[in-house]
Amino acid sequence: MKKKLRCYFCLNDKNLYSNILCNSCFKNLEKLKWIYCSRCGNENCFGCDQLNEFNNINCIFSYSSGLPEILVLAKDKNDYNAKLLFYDLFFKIIKNNILKILLENEYDYIVFPTLRKERILESNWHPTEFFESIFKSIQSENGALKYKIIRPILLNKSLKQALIPSKKRSAFLNDLKNQKIFFDKNKIENLDKINNSKILLLDDVLTTGKTSSNNKKMIAEYFHSDKWDLLTIFRSIQKSKA
């Protein structure tokens, strides 16, 4: 018996946009795309007064209307359909936004986000893998773009996990537990330094911005830059302090 397809959100089996999403839910999610602003992506957004160290903040979607649920299912629950839905909804749009920004700004360095150690050890998927696939696609189609990617130590090691035989994986994970999660200072020090370099930091969700600010402080120890930009997939609206 052929399995009947239905929308992952509303369970409707009519007018499907894809195998896991109906046209109605897709249109609602499409409306979440933000209009670019030099500060926070939306003139009604609060919280960016704490992020003055960034020249530009690019947020593509607001973090609402079912998006948190998709991300939690994909990251924390390893939900296969949620991962498919994430790529189905966001890959093309985010890739096009990132490519546009790369062409306009000609960044020298792209800084991938750090992740909690527990996130990497307990989940088979996280948004940094999503960024990896986007930049791999961009580079294959736009070889003239020149930039270097700075990745966290733990991410570099976790990406190799799938290649390790199951008998040795337990020891590998124990080794990961003892690894620092942040950036490899030796590798950063060995990078060719560019005076007044342009740097773009990435993250999946921007809330208070503390994680991105901390990453910027670490990288700033090794690079002199007058242009620090931030790009996130989602923006969680912060309440006004007034």
JSON list of C-alpha atoms in Angstrom, two decimals:
[
{"chain": "A", "resi": 1, "resn": "MET", "atom": "CA", "xyz": [0.00, 0.00, 0.00]},
{"chain": "A", "resi": 2, "resn": "LYS", "atom": "CA", "xyz": [1.37, 3.38, -1.00]},
{"chain": "A", "resi": 3, "resn": "LYS", "atom": "CA", "xyz": [1.97, 5.70, 1.92]},
{"chain": "A", "resi": 4, "resn": "LYS", "atom": "CA", "xyz": [-0.13, 8.87, 1.77]},
{"chain": "A", "resi": 5, "resn": "LEU", "atom": "CA", "xyz": [1.76, 12.16, 1.87]},
{"chain": "A", "resi": 6, "resn": "ARG", "atom": "CA", "xyz": [0.67, 15.00, 4.12]},
{"chain": "A", "resi": 7, "resn": "CYS", "atom": "CA", "xyz": [1.87, 18.36, 5.38]},
{"chain": "A", "resi": 8, "resn": "TYR", "atom": "CA", "xyz": [4.25, 18.11, 8.32]},
{"chain": "A", "resi": 9, "resn": "PHE", "atom": "CA", "xyz": [2.70, 21.22, 9.92]},
{"chain": "A", "resi": 10, "resn": "CYS", "atom": "CA", "xyz": [-1.08, 21.05, 9.46]},
{"chain": "A", "resi": 11, "resn": "LEU", "atom": "CA", "xyz": [-1.37, 17.37, 8.41]},
{"chain": "A", "resi": 12, "resn": "ASN", "atom": "CA", "xyz": [-3.33, 18.40, 5.31]},
{"chain": "A", "resi": 13, "resn": "ASP", "atom": "CA", "xyz": [-2.96, 15.95, 2.42]},
{"chain": "A", "resi": 14, "resn": "LYS", "atom": "CA", "xyz": [-4.23, 18.37, -0.26]},
{"chain": "A", "resi": 15, "resn": "ASN", "atom": "CA", "xyz": [-2.41, 20.99, -2.36]},
{"chain": "A", "resi": 16, "resn": "LEU", "atom": "CA", "xyz": [1.06, 19.90, -1.30]},
{"chain": "A", "resi": 17, "resn": "TYR", "atom": "CA", "xyz": [3.97, 22.21, -2.10]},
{"chain": "A", "resi": 18, "resn": "SER", "atom": "CA", "xyz": [6.42, 19.35, -1.54]},
{"chain": "A", "resi": 19, "resn": "ASN", "atom": "CA", "xyz": [6.39, 15.87, -0.02]},
{"chain": "A", "resi": 20, "resn": "ILE", "atom": "CA", "xyz": [6.28, 17.32, 3.49]},
{"chain": "A", "resi": 21, "resn": "LEU", "atom": "CA", "xyz": [4.68, 20.78, 3.19]},
{"chain": "A", "resi": 22, "resn": "CYS", "atom": "CA", "xyz": [1.41, 22.14, 1.79]},
{"chain": "A", "resi": 23, "resn": "ASN", "atom": "CA", "xyz": [1.09, 25.33, -0.25]},
{"chain": "A", "resi": 24, "resn": "SER", "atom": "CA", "xyz": [-0.75, 27.18, 2.51]},
{"chain": "A", "resi": 25, "resn": "CYS", "atom": "CA", "xyz": [1.93, 26.58, 5.17]},
{"chain": "A", "resi": 26, "resn": "PHE", "atom": "CA", "xyz": [4.70, 27.38, 2.69]},
{"chain": "A", "resi": 27, "resn": "LYS", "atom": "CA", "xyz": [3.10, 30.74, 1.85]},
{"chain": "A", "resi": 28, "resn": "ASN", "atom": "CA", "xyz": [2.84, 31.58, 5.56]},
{"chain": "A", "resi": 29, "resn": "LEU", "atom": "CA", "xyz": [6.52, 30.78, 6.07]},
{"chain": "A", "resi": 30, "resn": "GLU", "atom": "CA", "xyz": [7.51, 32.76, 2.98]},
{"chain": "A", "resi": 31, "resn": "LYS", "atom": "CA", "xyz": [6.04, 35.90, 4.54]},
{"chain": "A", "resi": 32, "resn": "LEU", "atom": "CA", "xyz": [8.60, 35.68, 7.34]},
{"chain": "A", "resi": 33, "resn": "LYS", "atom": "CA", "xyz": [11.49, 36.81, 5.15]},
{"chain": "A", "resi": 34, "resn": "TRP", "atom": "CA", "xyz": [12.88, 40.07, 6.45]},
{"chain": "A", "resi": 35, "resn": "ILE", "atom": "CA", "xyz": [13.70, 43.27, 4.64]},
{"chain": "A", "resi": 36, "resn": "TYR", "atom": "CA", "xyz": [17.40, 44.08, 4.99]},
{"chain": "A", "resi": 37, "resn": "CYS", "atom": "CA", "xyz": [18.40, 46.92, 7.30]},
{"chain": "A", "resi": 38, "resn": "SER", "atom": "CA", "xyz": [21.92, 48.08, 8.12]},
{"chain": "A", "resi": 39, "resn": "ARG", "atom": "CA", "xyz": [21.41, 47.42, 11.81]},
{"chain": "A", "resi": 40, "resn": "CYS", "atom": "CA", "xyz": [19.05, 44.57, 12.61]},
{"chain": "A", "resi": 41, "resn": "GLY", "atom": "CA", "xyz": [16.97, 43.54, 9.63]},
{"chain": "A", "resi": 42, "resn": "ASN", "atom": "CA", "xyz": [13.75, 45.20, 10.81]},
{"chain": "A", "resi": 43, "resn": "GLU", "atom": "CA", "xyz": [13.06, 48.76, 11.89]},
{"chain": "A", "resi": 44, "resn": "ASN", "atom": "CA", "xyz": [10.74, 47.50, 14.66]},
{"chain": "A", "resi": 45, "resn": "CYS", "atom": "CA", "xyz": [13.36, 45.20, 16.18]},
{"chain": "A", "resi": 46, "resn": "PHE", "atom": "CA", "xyz": [14.69, 45.78, 19.70]},
{"chain": "A", "resi": 47, "resn": "GLY", "atom": "CA", "xyz": [17.95, 44.61, 21.24]},
{"chain": "A", "resi": 48, "resn": "CYS", "atom": "CA", "xyz": [20.48, 45.77, 18.68]},
{"chain": "A", "resi": 49, "resn": "ASP", "atom": "CA", "xyz": [21.75, 48.54, 20.96]},
{"chain": "A", "resi": 50, "resn": "GLN", "atom": "CA", "xyz": [23.94, 45.81, 22.48]},
{"chain": "A", "resi": 51, "resn": "LEU", "atom": "CA", "xyz": [25.47, 44.88, 19.12]},
{"chain": "A", "resi": 52, "resn": "ASN", "atom": "CA", "xyz": [27.21, 48.08, 18.10]},
{"chain": "A", "resi": 53, "resn": "GLU", "atom": "CA", "xyz": [30.44, 46.18, 17.41]},
{"chain": "A", "resi": 54, "resn": "PHE", "atom": "CA", "xyz": [28.92, 44.95, 14.14]},
{"chain": "A", "resi": 55, "resn": "ASN", "atom": "CA", "xyz": [28.70, 47.21, 11.10]},
{"chain": "A", "resi": 56, "resn": "ASN", "atom": "CA", "xyz": [25.85, 45.28, 9.51]},
{"chain": "A", "resi": 57, "resn": "ILE", "atom": "CA", "xyz": [23.49, 42.67, 10.88]},
{"chain": "A", "resi": 58, "resn": "ASN", "atom": "CA", "xyz": [21.67, 40.54, 8.32]},
{"chain": "A", "resi": 59, "resn": "CYS", "atom": "CA", "xyz": [18.78, 38.41, 9.57]},
{"chain": "A", "resi": 60, "resn": "ILE", "atom": "CA", "xyz": [16.79, 36.53, 6.95]},
{"chain": "A", "resi": 61, "resn": "PHE", "atom": "CA", "xyz": [13.78, 35.21, 8.89]},
{"chain": "A", "resi": 62, "resn": "SER", "atom": "CA", "xyz": [12.04, 36.13, 12.13]},
{"chain": "A", "resi": 63, "resn": "TYR", "atom": "CA", "xyz": [12.11, 33.30, 14.65]},
{"chain": "A", "resi": 64, "resn": "SER", "atom": "CA", "xyz": [8.37, 32.59, 14.92]},
{"chain": "A", "resi": 65, "resn": "SER", "atom": "CA", "xyz": [5.37, 30.82, 13.35]},
{"chain": "A", "resi": 66, "resn": "GLY", "atom": "CA", "xyz": [6.62, 27.27, 13.72]},
{"chain": "A", "resi": 67, "resn": "LEU", "atom": "CA", "xyz": [10.27, 27.89, 12.93]},
{"chain": "A", "resi": 68, "resn": "PRO", "atom": "CA", "xyz": [11.52, 27.25, 16.49]},
{"chain": "A", "resi": 69, "resn": "GLU", "atom": "CA", "xyz": [9.69, 23.91, 16.45]},
{"chain": "A", "resi": 70, "resn": "ILE", "atom": "CA", "xyz": [11.35, 22.89, 13.16]},
{"chain": "A", "resi": 71, "resn": "LEU", "atom": "CA", "xyz": [14.80, 23.80, 14.43]},
{"chain": "A", "resi": 72, "resn": "VAL", "atom": "CA", "xyz": [14.33, 22.02, 17.76]},
{"chain": "A", "resi": 73, "resn": "LEU", "atom": "CA", "xyz": [13.05, 18.88, 16.04]},
{"chain": "A", "resi": 74, "resn": "ALA", "atom": "CA", "xyz": [16.00, 18.90, 13.64]},
{"chain": "A", "resi": 75, "resn": "LYS", "atom": "CA", "xyz": [18.75, 19.78, 16.15]},
{"chain": "A", "resi": 76, "resn": "ASP", "atom": "CA", "xyz": [17.60, 18.13, 19.37]},
{"chain": "A", "resi": 77, "resn": "LYS", "atom": "CA", "xyz": [15.39, 15.28, 18.21]},
{"chain": "A", "resi": 78, "resn": "ASN", "atom": "CA", "xyz": [17.27, 14.34, 15.01]},
{"chain": "A", "resi": 79, "resn": "ASP", "atom": "CA", "xyz": [13.89, 14.34, 13.29]},
{"chain": "A", "resi": 80, "resn": "TYR", "atom": "CA", "xyz": [14.47, 13.25, 9.69]},
{"chain": "A", "resi": 81, "resn": "ASN", "atom": "CA", "xyz": [11.44, 15.08, 8.27]},
{"chain": "A", "resi": 82, "resn": "ALA", "atom": "CA", "xyz": [12.35, 18.29, 10.10]},
{"chain": "A", "resi": 83, "resn": "LYS", "atom": "CA", "xyz": [15.82, 18.20, 8.54]},
{"chain": "A", "resi": 84, "resn": "LEU", "atom": "CA", "xyz": [14.30, 17.69, 5.08]},
{"chain": "A", "resi": 85, "resn": "LEU", "atom": "CA", "xyz": [11.87, 20.53, 5.70]},
{"chain": "A", "resi": 86, "resn": "PHE", "atom": "CA", "xyz": [14.69, 22.80, 6.87]},
{"chain": "A", "resi": 87, "resn": "TYR", "atom": "CA", "xyz": [16.61, 22.29, 3.63]},
{"chain": "A", "resi": 88, "resn": "ASP", "atom": "CA", "xyz": [13.45, 22.43, 1.53]},
{"chain": "A", "resi": 89, "resn": "LEU", "atom": "CA", "xyz": [12.42, 25.79, 2.98]},
{"chain": "A", "resi": 90, "resn": "PHE", "atom": "CA", "xyz": [15.67, 27.59, 3.55]},
{"chain": "A", "resi": 91, "resn": "PHE", "atom": "CA", "xyz": [18.56, 26.32, 1.42]},
{"chain": "A", "resi": 92, "resn": "LYS", "atom": "CA", "xyz": [17.89, 28.25, -1.79]},
{"chain": "A", "resi": 93, "resn": "ILE", "atom": "CA", "xyz": [16.78, 31.48, -0.11]},
{"chain": "A", "resi": 94, "resn": "ILE", "atom": "CA", "xyz": [19.68, 31.58, 2.34]},
{"chain": "A", "resi": 95, "resn": "LYS", "atom": "CA", "xyz": [22.23, 30.58, -0.28]},
{"chain": "A", "resi": 96, "resn": "ASN", "atom": "CA", "xyz": [21.06, 33.42, -2.53]},
{"chain": "A", "resi": 97, "resn": "ASN", "atom": "CA", "xyz": [21.21, 35.92, 0.36]},
{"chain": "A", "resi": 98, "resn": "ILE", "atom": "CA", "xyz": [24.69, 34.81, 1.38]},
{"chain": "A", "resi": 99, "resn": "LEU", "atom": "CA", "xyz": [25.95, 34.89, -2.21]},
{"chain": "A", "resi": 100, "resn": "LYS", "atom": "CA", "xyz": [24.59, 38.42, -2.68]},
{"chain": "A", "resi": 101, "resn": "ILE", "atom": "CA", "xyz": [26.31, 39.61, 0.49]},
{"chain": "A", "resi": 102, "resn": "LEU", "atom": "CA", "xyz": [29.59, 37.90, -0.45]},
{"chain": "A", "resi": 103, "resn": "LEU", "atom": "CA", "xyz": [29.62, 39.54, -3.88]},
{"chain": "A", "resi": 104, "resn": "GLU", "atom": "CA", "xyz": [28.80, 42.96, -2.46]},
{"chain": "A", "resi": 105, "resn": "ASN", "atom": "CA", "xyz": [31.32, 42.93, 0.38]},
{"chain": "A", "resi": 106, "resn": "GLU", "atom": "CA", "xyz": [34.17, 40.64, -0.75]},
{"chain": "A", "resi": 107, "resn": "TYR", "atom": "CA", "xyz": [34.88, 39.29, 2.74]},
{"chain": "A", "resi": 108, "resn": "ASP", "atom": "CA", "xyz": [38.33, 37.96, 3.56]},
{"chain": "A", "resi": 109, "resn": "TYR", "atom": "CA", "xyz": [37.18, 35.62, 6.35]},
{"chain": "A", "resi": 110, "resn": "ILE", "atom": "CA", "xyz": [33.96, 33.76, 7.17]},
{"chain": "A", "resi": 111, "resn": "VAL", "atom": "CA", "xyz": [33.62, 32.69, 10.82]},
{"chain": "A", "resi": 112, "resn": "PHE", "atom": "CA", "xyz": [31.38, 29.68, 11.48]},
{"chain": "A", "resi": 113, "resn": "PRO", "atom": "CA", "xyz": [29.41, 29.64, 14.75]},
{"chain": "A", "resi": 114, "resn": "THR", "atom": "CA", "xyz": [30.53, 27.80, 17.86]},
{"chain": "A", "resi": 115, "resn": "LEU", "atom": "CA", "xyz": [28.17, 25.19, 19.25]},
{"chain": "A", "resi": 116, "resn": "ARG", "atom": "CA", "xyz": [27.59, 23.80, 22.71]},
{"chain": "A", "resi": 117, "resn": "LYS", "atom": "CA", "xyz": [29.66, 20.66, 23.22]},
{"chain": "A", "resi": 118, "resn": "GLU", "atom": "CA", "xyz": [26.53, 18.73, 24.17]},
{"chain": "A", "resi": 119, "resn": "ARG", "atom": "CA", "xyz": [24.88, 19.78, 20.92]},
{"chain": "A", "resi": 120, "resn": "ILE", "atom": "CA", "xyz": [27.61, 18.19, 18.82]},
{"chain": "A", "resi": 121, "resn": "LEU", "atom": "CA", "xyz": [27.98, 15.08, 20.95]},
{"chain": "A", "resi": 122, "resn": "GLU", "atom": "CA", "xyz": [24.27, 14.31, 21.18]},
{"chain": "A", "resi": 123, "resn": "SER", "atom": "CA", "xyz": [23.00, 15.34, 17.74]},
{"chain": "A", "resi": 124, "resn": "ASN", "atom": "CA", "xyz": [23.77, 14.05, 14.26]},
{"chain": "A", "resi": 125, "resn": "TRP", "atom": "CA", "xyz": [22.82, 17.38, 12.70]},
{"chain": "A", "resi": 126, "resn": "HIS", "atom": "CA", "xyz": [23.19, 21.06, 13.47]},
{"chain": "A", "resi": 127, "resn": "PRO", "atom": "CA", "xyz": [22.86, 24.26, 11.40]},
{"chain": "A", "resi": 128, "resn": "THR", "atom": "CA", "xyz": [26.61, 24.55, 10.93]},
{"chain": "A", "resi": 129, "resn": "GLU", "atom": "CA", "xyz": [26.38, 21.56, 8.61]},
{"chain": "A", "resi": 130, "resn": "PHE", "atom": "CA", "xyz": [23.73, 23.54, 6.75]},
{"chain": "A", "resi": 131, "resn": "PHE", "atom": "CA", "xyz": [26.20, 26.43, 6.35]},
{"chain": "A", "resi": 132, "resn": "GLU", "atom": "CA", "xyz": [28.85, 23.95, 5.20]},
{"chain": "A", "resi": 133, "resn": "SER", "atom": "CA", "xyz": [26.61, 22.69, 2.40]},
{"chain": "A", "resi": 134, "resn": "ILE", "atom": "CA", "xyz": [25.73, 26.23, 1.33]},
{"chain": "A", "resi": 135, "resn": "PHE", "atom": "CA", "xyz": [29.33, 27.39, 1.11]},
{"chain": "A", "resi": 136, "resn": "LYS", "atom": "CA", "xyz": [30.34, 24.21, -0.70]},
{"chain": "A", "resi": 137, "resn": "SER", "atom": "CA", "xyz": [27.64, 24.90, -3.28]},
{"chain": "A", "resi": 138, "resn": "ILE", "atom": "CA", "xyz": [28.60, 28.58, -3.59]},
{"chain": "A", "resi": 139, "resn": "GLN", "atom": "CA", "xyz": [32.27, 27.77, -4.04]},
{"chain": "A", "resi": 140, "resn": "SER", "atom": "CA", "xyz": [31.58, 25.16, -6.72]},
{"chain": "A", "resi": 141, "resn": "GLU", "atom": "CA", "xyz": [29.57, 27.69, -8.73]},
{"chain": "A", "resi": 142, "resn": "ASN", "atom": "CA", "xyz": [31.60, 30.83, -7.98]},
{"chain": "A", "resi": 143, "resn": "GLY", "atom": "CA", "xyz": [35.25, 29.83, -7.88]},
{"chain": "A", "resi": 144, "resn": "ALA", "atom": "CA", "xyz": [36.37, 33.45, -8.27]},
{"chain": "A", "resi": 145, "resn": "LEU", "atom": "CA", "xyz": [35.19, 34.26, -4.75]},
{"chain": "A", "resi": 146, "resn": "LYS", "atom": "CA", "xyz": [38.18, 34.28, -2.40]},
{"chain": "A", "resi": 147, "resn": "TYR", "atom": "CA", "xyz": [37.67, 33.90, 1.33]},
{"chain": "A", "resi": 148, "resn": "LYS", "atom": "CA", "xyz": [38.90, 31.68, 4.14]},
{"chain": "A", "resi": 149, "resn": "ILE", "atom": "CA", "xyz": [36.57, 29.90, 6.53]},
{"chain": "A", "resi": 150, "resn": "ILE", "atom": "CA", "xyz": [37.41, 29.80, 10.25]},
{"chain": "A", "resi": 151, "resn": "ARG", "atom": "CA", "xyz": [35.76, 26.86, 12.00]},
{"chain": "A", "resi": 152, "resn": "PRO", "atom": "CA", "xyz": [35.57, 25.89, 15.69]},
{"chain": "A", "resi": 153, "resn": "ILE", "atom": "CA", "xyz": [37.89, 23.07, 16.80]},
{"chain": "A", "resi": 154, "resn": "LEU", "atom": "CA", "xyz": [35.12, 20.74, 17.91]},
{"chain": "A", "resi": 155, "resn": "LEU", "atom": "CA", "xyz": [33.23, 21.19, 14.66]},
{"chain": "A", "resi": 156, "resn": "ASN", "atom": "CA", "xyz": [36.26, 20.20, 12.61]},
{"chain": "A", "resi": 157, "resn": "LYS", "atom": "CA", "xyz": [36.56, 17.00, 14.62]},
{"chain": "A", "resi": 158, "resn": "SER", "atom": "CA", "xyz": [32.84, 16.20, 14.67]},
{"chain": "A", "resi": 159, "resn": "LEU", "atom": "CA", "xyz": [32.59, 16.39, 10.88]},
{"chain": "A", "resi": 160, "resn": "LYS", "atom": "CA", "xyz": [34.90, 13.35, 10.72]},
{"chain": "A", "resi": 161, "resn": "GLN", "atom": "CA", "xyz": [32.73, 11.26, 13.01]},
{"chain": "A", "resi": 162, "resn": "ALA", "atom": "CA", "xyz": [30.73, 9.62, 10.21]},
{"chain": "A", "resi": 163, "resn": "LEU", "atom": "CA", "xyz": [33.96, 8.28, 8.68]},
{"chain": "A", "resi": 164, "resn": "ILE", "atom": "CA", "xyz": [35.04, 6.44, 11.84]},
{"chain": "A", "resi": 165, "resn": "PRO", "atom": "CA", "xyz": [34.28, 2.69, 12.22]},
{"chain": "A", "resi": 166, "resn": "SER", "atom": "CA", "xyz": [31.59, 1.98, 14.81]},
{"chain": "A", "resi": 167, "resn": "LYS", "atom": "CA", "xyz": [34.02, 0.00, 17.01]},
{"chain": "A", "resi": 168, "resn": "LYS", "atom": "CA", "xyz": [36.27, 3.04, 17.40]},
{"chain": "A", "resi": 169, "resn": "ARG", "atom": "CA", "xyz": [33.52, 5.67, 17.62]},
{"chain": "A", "resi": 170, "resn": "SER", "atom": "CA", "xyz": [33.09, 5.39, 21.40]},
{"chain": "A", "resi": 171, "resn": "ALA", "atom": "CA", "xyz": [36.75, 6.26, 22.00]},
{"chain": "A", "resi": 172, "resn": "PHE", "atom": "CA", "xyz": [36.45, 9.08, 19.46]},
{"chain": "A", "resi": 173, "resn": "LEU", "atom": "CA", "xyz": [33.48, 10.57, 21.33]},
{"chain": "A", "resi": 174, "resn": "ASN", "atom": "CA", "xyz": [35.33, 10.33, 24.63]},
{"chain": "A", "resi": 175, "resn": "ASP", "atom": "CA", "xyz": [38.17, 12.24, 23.03]},
{"chain": "A", "resi": 176, "resn": "LEU", "atom": "CA", "xyz": [35.71, 14.87, 21.82]},
{"chain": "A", "resi": 177, "resn": "LYS", "atom": "CA", "xyz": [34.45, 15.41, 25.36]},
{"chain": "A", "resi": 178, "resn": "ASN", "atom": "CA", "xyz": [37.91, 16.62, 26.32]},
{"chain": "A", "resi": 179, "resn": "GLN", "atom": "CA", "xyz": [38.28, 18.98, 23.38]},
{"chain": "A", "resi": 180, "resn": "LYS", "atom": "CA", "xyz": [37.94, 22.73, 23.61]},
{"chain": "A", "resi": 181, "resn": "ILE", "atom": "CA", "xyz": [34.93, 23.96, 21.68]},
{"chain": "A", "resi": 182, "resn": "PHE", "atom": "CA", "xyz": [36.36, 27.26, 20.48]},
{"chain": "A", "resi": 183, "resn": "PHE", "atom": "CA", "xyz": [38.84, 28.17, 17.77]},
{"chain": "A", "resi": 184, "resn": "ASP", "atom": "CA", "xyz": [42.28, 26.69, 17.18]},
{"chain": "A", "resi": 185, "resn": "LYS", "atom": "CA", "xyz": [44.60, 29.59, 17.99]},
{"chain": "A", "resi": 186, "resn": "ASN", "atom": "CA", "xyz": [47.54, 27.96, 16.25]},
{"chain": "A", "resi": 187, "resn": "LYS", "atom": "CA", "xyz": [45.64, 27.64, 12.98]},
{"chain": "A", "resi": 188, "resn": "ILE", "atom": "CA", "xyz": [44.38, 31.21, 13.20]},
{"chain": "A", "resi": 189, "resn": "GLU", "atom": "CA", "xyz": [47.89, 32.49, 13.89]},
{"chain": "A", "resi": 190, "resn": "ASN", "atom": "CA", "xyz": [49.14, 30.63, 10.80]},
{"chain": "A", "resi": 191, "resn": "LEU", "atom": "CA", "xyz": [46.59, 32.22, 8.48]},
{"chain": "A", "resi": 192, "resn": "ASP", "atom": "CA", "xyz": [47.83, 34.91, 6.13]},
{"chain": "A", "resi": 193, "resn": "LYS", "atom": "CA", "xyz": [46.77, 38.13, 7.77]},
{"chain": "A", "resi": 194, "resn": "ILE", "atom": "CA", "xyz": [45.15, 40.82, 5.64]},
{"chain": "A", "resi": 195, "resn": "ASN", "atom": "CA", "xyz": [45.32, 44.40, 6.87]},
{"chain": "A", "resi": 196, "resn": "ASN", "atom": "CA", "xyz": [41.88, 45.95, 7.37]},
{"chain": "A", "resi": 197, "resn": "SER", "atom": "CA", "xyz": [40.26, 42.62, 6.55]},
{"chain": "A", "resi": 198, "resn": "LYS", "atom": "CA", "xyz": [36.51, 42.23, 6.12]},
{"chain": "A", "resi": 199, "resn": "ILE", "atom": "CA", "xyz": [35.00, 39.55, 8.36]},
{"chain": "A", "resi": 200, "resn": "LEU", "atom": "CA", "xyz": [31.55, 37.94, 8.32]},
{"chain": "A", "resi": 201, "resn": "LEU", "atom": "CA", "xyz": [30.35, 35.95, 11.35]},
{"chain": "A", "resi": 202, "resn": "LEU", "atom": "CA", "xyz": [27.56, 33.38, 10.99]},
{"chain": "A", "resi": 203, "resn": "ASP", "atom": "CA", "xyz": [24.99, 31.98, 13.40]},
{"chain": "A", "resi": 204, "resn": "ASP", "atom": "CA", "xyz": [21.66, 30.21, 13.19]},
{"chain": "A", "resi": 205, "resn": "VAL", "atom": "CA", "xyz": [19.60, 32.28, 15.66]},
{"chain": "A", "resi": 206, "resn": "LEU", "atom": "CA", "xyz": [20.28, 35.80, 16.89]},
{"chain": "A", "resi": 207, "resn": "THR", "atom": "CA", "xyz": [18.74, 36.47, 20.29]},
{"chain": "A", "resi": 208, "resn": "THR", "atom": "CA", "xyz": [20.78, 38.71, 22.59]},
{"chain": "A", "resi": 209, "resn": "GLY", "atom": "CA", "xyz": [23.87, 38.40, 20.39]},
{"chain": "A", "resi": 210, "resn": "LYS", "atom": "CA", "xyz": [26.19, 37.42, 23.26]},
{"chain": "A", "resi": 211, "resn": "THR", "atom": "CA", "xyz": [27.52, 34.34, 21.46]},
{"chain": "A", "resi": 212, "resn": "SER", "atom": "CA", "xyz": [28.37, 36.30, 18.32]},
{"chain": "A", "resi": 213, "resn": "SER", "atom": "CA", "xyz": [29.93, 39.09, 20.38]},
{"chain": "A", "resi": 214, "resn": "ASN", "atom": "CA", "xyz": [32.13, 36.59, 22.22]},
{"chain": "A", "resi": 215, "resn": "ASN", "atom": "CA", "xyz": [33.20, 34.97, 18.95]},
{"chain": "A", "resi": 216, "resn": "LYS", "atom": "CA", "xyz": [34.06, 38.39, 17.56]},
{"chain": "A", "resi": 217, "resn": "LYS", "atom": "CA", "xyz": [36.22, 39.18, 20.60]},
{"chain": "A", "resi": 218, "resn": "MET", "atom": "CA", "xyz": [38.17, 35.93, 20.19]},
{"chain": "A", "resi": 219, "resn": "ILE", "atom": "CA", "xyz": [38.80, 36.45, 16.48]},
{"chain": "A", "resi": 220, "resn": "ALA", "atom": "CA", "xyz": [39.64, 40.12, 17.00]},
{"chain": "A", "resi": 221, "resn": "GLU", "atom": "CA", "xyz": [42.70, 39.07, 19.01]},
{"chain": "A", "resi": 222, "resn": "TYR", "atom": "CA", "xyz": [44.29, 37.91, 15.74]},
{"chain": "A", "resi": 223, "resn": "PHE", "atom": "CA", "xyz": [42.81, 40.13, 13.04]},
{"chain": "A", "resi": 224, "resn": "HIS", "atom": "CA", "xyz": [42.65, 43.86, 12.59]},
{"chain": "A", "resi": 225, "resn": "SER", "atom": "CA", "xyz": [39.37, 44.70, 10.91]},
{"chain": "A", "resi": 226, "resn": "ASP", "atom": "CA", "xyz": [37.27, 47.81, 10.49]},
{"chain": "A", "resi": 227, "resn": "LYS", "atom": "CA", "xyz": [34.37, 45.77, 9.13]},
{"chain": "A", "resi": 228, "resn": "TRP", "atom": "CA", "xyz": [32.67, 43.12, 11.22]},
{"chain": "A", "resi": 229, "resn": "ASP", "atom": "CA", "xyz": [29.33, 41.90, 9.86]},
{"chain": "A", "resi": 230, "resn": "LEU", "atom": "CA", "xyz": [26.93, 39.31, 11.24]},
{"chain": "A", "resi": 231, "resn": "LEU", "atom": "CA", "xyz": [24.54, 37.07, 9.30]},
{"chain": "A", "resi": 232, "resn": "THR", "atom": "CA", "xyz": [22.00, 34.79, 10.95]},
{"chain": "A", "resi": 233, "resn": "ILE", "atom": "CA", "xyz": [19.25, 32.59, 9.58]},
{"chain": "A", "resi": 234, "resn": "PHE", "atom": "CA", "xyz": [16.76, 33.68, 12.24]},
{"chain": "A", "resi": 235, "resn": "ARG", "atom": "CA", "xyz": [16.20, 36.72, 14.47]},
{"chain": "A", "resi": 236, "resn": "SER", "atom": "CA", "xyz": [14.41, 36.41, 17.78]},
{"chain": "A", "resi": 237, "resn": "ILE", "atom": "CA", "xyz": [12.73, 39.73, 18.59]},
{"chain": "A", "resi": 238, "resn": "GLN", "atom": "CA", "xyz": [13.93, 41.22, 21.88]},
{"chain": "A", "resi": 239, "resn": "LYS", "atom": "CA", "xyz": [11.52, 43.19, 24.03]},
{"chain": "A", "resi": 240, "resn": "SER", "atom": "CA", "xyz": [12.11, 46.89, 24.44]},
{"chain": "A", "resi": 241, "resn": "LYS", "atom": "CA", "xyz": [13.73, 47.89, 27.74]},
{"chain": "A", "resi": 242, "resn": "ALA", "atom": "CA", "xyz": [11.83, 51.16, 27.75]}
]
